[in-house]
Short mmCIF file of C-alpha atoms in Angstrom, two decimals:
data_model
loop_
_atom_site.label_atom_id
_atom_site.label_comp_id
_atom_site.label_asym_id
_atom_site.label_seq_id
_atom_site.Cartn_x
_atom_site.Cartn_y
_atom_site.Cartn_z
CA THR A 1 -11.98 -20.74 30.08
CA SER A 2 -10.94 -18.86 26.96
CA CYS A 3 -11.58 -15.29 25.88
CA SER A 4 -14.27 -16.32 23.37
CA SER A 5 -16.15 -18.56 25.81
CA CYS A 6 -15.97 -15.82 28.46
CA THR A 7 -17.35 -13.05 26.27
CA SER A 8 -20.08 -15.33 24.93
CA LYS A 9 -21.35 -15.57 28.56
CA LYS A 10 -21.65 -11.75 28.67
CA CYS A 11 -18.62 -11.54 30.95
CA THR A 12 -15.36 -9.64 30.54
CA TRP A 13 -12.02 -11.26 29.69
CA CYS A 14 -9.12 -9.71 31.59
CA GLY A 15 -6.12 -10.10 29.28
CA ASN A 16 -3.24 -9.50 31.67
CA LEU A 17 -4.72 -11.84 34.31
CA ASP A 18 -5.89 -14.42 31.75
CA GLN A 19 -9.21 -14.64 33.61
CA CYS A 20 -12.94 -14.38 32.98
CA MET A 21 -14.76 -11.96 35.30
CA THR A 22 -18.01 -10.11 35.69
CA ASN A 23 -17.86 -6.46 34.67
CA ALA A 24 -18.13 -5.46 38.34
CA GLU A 25 -15.16 -7.66 39.34
CA THR A 26 -12.84 -5.91 36.86
CA SER A 27 -13.22 -2.70 38.90
CA PHE A 28 -11.52 -4.28 41.93
CA VAL A 29 -8.43 -5.79 40.26
CA PRO A 30 -5.65 -4.36 38.06
CA CYS A 31 -7.28 -5.58 34.84
CA GLU A 32 -5.68 -4.50 31.57
CA GLY A 33 -6.75 -5.62 28.13
CA LYS A 34 -10.46 -5.89 28.93
CA ILE A 35 -12.52 -7.61 26.25
CA SER A 36 -16.26 -7.36 26.82
CA PHE A 37 -19.33 -9.06 25.37
CA ASN A 38 -19.52 -8.69 21.56
CA ASP A 39 -15.87 -7.53 21.34
CA GLU A 40 -13.54 -9.58 19.16
CA CYS A 41 -10.95 -11.65 21.03
CA PRO A 42 -7.38 -11.31 19.74
CA SER A 43 -6.03 -13.96 17.45
CA PRO A 44 -3.56 -16.27 19.21
CA PHE A 45 -1.13 -16.19 16.29
CA THR A 46 0.32 -13.29 14.37
CA GLU A 47 2.70 -13.92 11.51
CA ASN A 48 6.30 -12.73 11.92
CA THR A 49 7.41 -9.93 9.62
CA LYS A 50 11.02 -8.86 9.04
CA VAL A 51 11.67 -5.15 8.58
CA GLU A 52 14.87 -3.46 7.48
CA GLY A 53 15.06 0.26 8.06
CA ASN A 54 12.83 2.48 10.18
CA LEU A 55 9.91 0.94 12.03
CA VAL A 56 6.95 2.62 13.73
CA VAL A 57 4.87 0.51 16.09
CA GLU A 58 1.45 1.71 17.20
CA GLY A 59 -0.89 -0.07 19.58
CA ASP A 60 -4.05 -1.57 18.14
CA ILE A 61 -6.70 0.25 20.17
CA LYS A 62 -9.55 -1.92 18.88
CA ARG A 63 -7.79 -5.10 20.06
CA LEU A 64 -6.21 -3.44 23.11
CA GLY A 65 -2.55 -3.65 22.16
CA GLY A 66 -0.32 -6.56 21.38
CA ASN A 67 3.26 -7.73 21.79
CA ILE A 68 6.49 -6.78 20.13
CA HIS A 69 9.59 -8.95 20.15
CA ALA A 70 12.88 -7.51 18.94
CA SER A 71 16.27 -9.12 18.61
CA GLY A 72 19.49 -8.75 16.72
CA PRO A 73 22.83 -7.00 16.90
CA CYS A 74 23.28 -3.27 17.20
CA ASN A 75 26.78 -2.31 16.13
CA LYS A 76 26.34 1.38 15.42
CA ALA A 77 27.10 4.15 17.92
CA ASP A 78 23.63 5.63 17.44
CA CYS A 79 21.74 2.44 18.38
CA ARG A 80 19.32 3.07 21.21
CA SER A 81 15.99 1.87 22.46
CA SER A 82 13.10 4.22 23.08
#
């Protein structure tokens, strides 16, 4: 079952569990990233974007978040993660 087929059945897609559930069932499990009937399911692909300089990342509340992948060298004394 996919997110779109789940929500078309008037059920709720539980993103972190990758499962389709009734709305009542989501109250009994640690379900994060709930997508309910008539909500838009997230796109499975997001284009990569390179950024040089400062970067601010904010969660997409409408789509219930997303993922961030970071890599690369940090050679300066003031490099830190937060």
